[in-house]
Amino acid sequence: MPDEIKEAKDVKGFQPRAVTYAKKMDDNFSEAVAGLYSSVWDEKEGGLSKKQKHLLVFAIACSNQKTKSAVKILQRLKKYGVTAQEIKDVMMIAAWTNGIQSFTNLSPEVLKEMERLNF
């Protein structure tokens, strides 16, 4: 396994599907995709923590009404010790930036998953 792919797996905690699919197309492409994952998710000195990054992508998923992604990210957030209040704050920010209808459309599934995860 090339270094870039191993590093992406280590940084993300699993081998991203995009890397797997890219590998089926071209080795160089898979290494490039893996490098992108590593660059985005690696914690850099003075940068955002993985927890903060996951909160940001959760906010973006909520704003874009990507319910399945938001629910999946919630499962990740649980592993990073995010509090229920942090999730609620992010959901309110998403509603603020994208409008209350987005919040209304997304909330039932997200709240259901929060309950399942004991947030």
Short mmCIF file of C-alpha atoms in Angstrom, two decimals:
data_model
loop_
_atom_site.label_atom_id
_atom_site.label_comp_id
_atom_site.label_asym_id
_atom_site.label_seq_id
_atom_site.Cartn_x
_atom_site.Cartn_y
_atom_site.Cartn_z
CA MET A 1 0.00 0.00 0.00
CA PRO A 2 1.57 3.34 -1.04
CA ASP A 3 2.38 5.82 1.71
CA GLU A 4 -0.33 8.30 0.66
CA ILE A 5 -3.07 5.66 0.84
CA LYS A 6 -1.86 4.35 4.21
CA GLU A 7 -1.67 7.90 5.57
CA ALA A 8 -5.24 8.68 4.42
CA LYS A 9 -6.43 5.50 6.12
CA ASP A 10 -4.57 6.42 9.33
CA VAL A 11 -5.77 10.03 9.34
CA LYS A 12 -9.42 9.26 8.54
CA GLY A 13 -9.62 6.05 10.58
CA PHE A 14 -10.66 3.96 7.58
CA GLN A 15 -9.84 3.79 3.89
CA PRO A 16 -12.10 6.33 2.19
CA ARG A 17 -14.33 4.87 -0.52
CA ALA A 18 -13.14 7.52 -2.96
CA VAL A 19 -9.60 6.16 -2.63
CA THR A 20 -10.84 2.62 -3.27
CA TYR A 21 -12.78 3.71 -6.37
CA ALA A 22 -9.88 5.81 -7.64
CA LYS A 23 -7.55 2.82 -7.25
CA LYS A 24 -9.76 0.87 -9.66
CA MET A 25 -9.20 3.60 -12.23
CA ASP A 26 -5.54 4.51 -11.80
CA ASP A 27 -2.84 4.12 -9.14
CA ASN A 28 -1.65 7.72 -9.48
CA PHE A 29 -5.20 9.01 -9.18
CA SER A 30 -5.80 6.97 -6.00
CA GLU A 31 -2.62 8.36 -4.47
CA ALA A 32 -3.73 11.90 -5.36
CA VAL A 33 -7.17 11.35 -3.80
CA ALA A 34 -5.55 9.84 -0.71
CA GLY A 35 -3.24 12.87 -0.49
CA LEU A 36 -6.28 15.16 -0.54
CA TYR A 37 -7.87 13.23 2.34
CA SER A 38 -4.65 13.43 4.33
CA SER A 39 -4.27 17.14 3.69
CA VAL A 40 -7.86 17.93 4.69
CA TRP A 41 -8.21 15.68 7.75
CA ASP A 42 -4.72 15.75 9.25
CA GLU A 43 -4.43 17.96 12.33
CA LYS A 44 -1.90 20.67 11.73
CA GLU A 45 -0.23 22.84 14.32
CA GLY A 46 -2.34 25.94 14.86
CA GLY A 47 -5.15 24.50 12.74
CA LEU A 48 -8.54 23.00 13.40
CA SER A 49 -8.90 19.79 15.35
CA LYS A 50 -10.65 16.79 13.78
CA LYS A 51 -13.58 17.48 16.09
CA GLN A 52 -13.86 21.04 14.78
CA LYS A 53 -13.51 19.87 11.19
CA HIS A 54 -16.29 17.33 11.67
CA LEU A 55 -18.50 20.01 13.24
CA LEU A 56 -17.89 22.19 10.18
CA VAL A 57 -18.75 19.45 7.71
CA PHE A 58 -21.83 18.66 9.80
CA ALA A 59 -22.91 22.31 9.50
CA ILE A 60 -22.34 22.22 5.76
CA ALA A 61 -24.27 18.96 5.39
CA CYS A 62 -27.15 20.46 7.39
CA SER A 63 -27.10 23.67 5.34
CA ASN A 64 -27.16 21.70 2.10
CA GLN A 65 -29.91 19.39 3.39
CA LYS A 66 -27.71 16.34 2.98
CA THR A 67 -29.57 14.31 5.59
CA LYS A 68 -27.73 11.02 5.04
CA SER A 69 -24.38 12.77 5.29
CA ALA A 70 -25.43 14.68 8.42
CA VAL A 71 -26.55 11.45 10.10
CA LYS A 72 -23.30 9.72 9.13
CA ILE A 73 -21.23 12.64 10.44
CA LEU A 74 -23.16 12.51 13.73
CA GLN A 75 -21.80 9.01 14.24
CA ARG A 76 -18.29 10.39 13.76
CA LEU A 77 -18.97 13.30 16.11
CA LYS A 78 -19.93 10.85 18.85
CA LYS A 79 -16.42 9.37 18.65
CA TYR A 80 -14.89 12.83 19.14
CA GLY A 81 -16.83 13.55 22.33
CA VAL A 82 -19.02 16.27 20.86
CA THR A 83 -21.79 17.39 23.17
CA ALA A 84 -25.47 17.57 22.34
CA GLN A 85 -25.28 21.34 22.79
CA GLU A 86 -22.46 21.65 20.26
CA ILE A 87 -24.58 19.76 17.73
CA LYS A 88 -27.61 21.93 18.48
CA ASP A 89 -25.51 25.08 18.11
CA VAL A 90 -24.24 23.89 14.73
CA MET A 91 -27.76 23.03 13.60
CA MET A 92 -28.96 26.51 14.60
CA ILE A 93 -26.07 28.10 12.70
CA ALA A 94 -26.98 26.00 9.65
CA ALA A 95 -30.60 27.17 9.96
CA TRP A 96 -29.40 30.76 10.27
CA THR A 97 -27.24 30.59 7.15
CA ASN A 98 -29.58 28.60 4.93
CA GLY A 99 -33.06 29.41 6.19
CA ILE A 100 -35.51 27.80 8.54
CA GLN A 101 -37.02 25.54 5.87
CA SER A 102 -33.68 23.74 5.55
CA PHE A 103 -33.73 23.15 9.28
CA THR A 104 -37.31 21.87 9.13
CA ASN A 105 -36.52 19.44 6.31
CA LEU A 106 -33.40 18.03 7.94
CA SER A 107 -34.23 17.99 11.65
CA PRO A 108 -36.42 14.89 11.96
CA GLU A 109 -33.71 12.47 10.81
CA VAL A 110 -30.89 14.24 12.63
CA LEU A 111 -32.83 14.45 15.89
CA LYS A 112 -33.76 10.78 15.58
CA GLU A 113 -30.08 9.85 15.14
CA MET A 114 -29.07 12.10 18.04
CA GLU A 115 -31.51 10.20 20.24
CA ARG A 116 -30.21 6.84 19.01
CA LEU A 117 -26.63 7.93 19.80
CA ASN A 118 -27.66 9.20 23.25
CA PHE A 119 -26.76 12.82 22.66
#
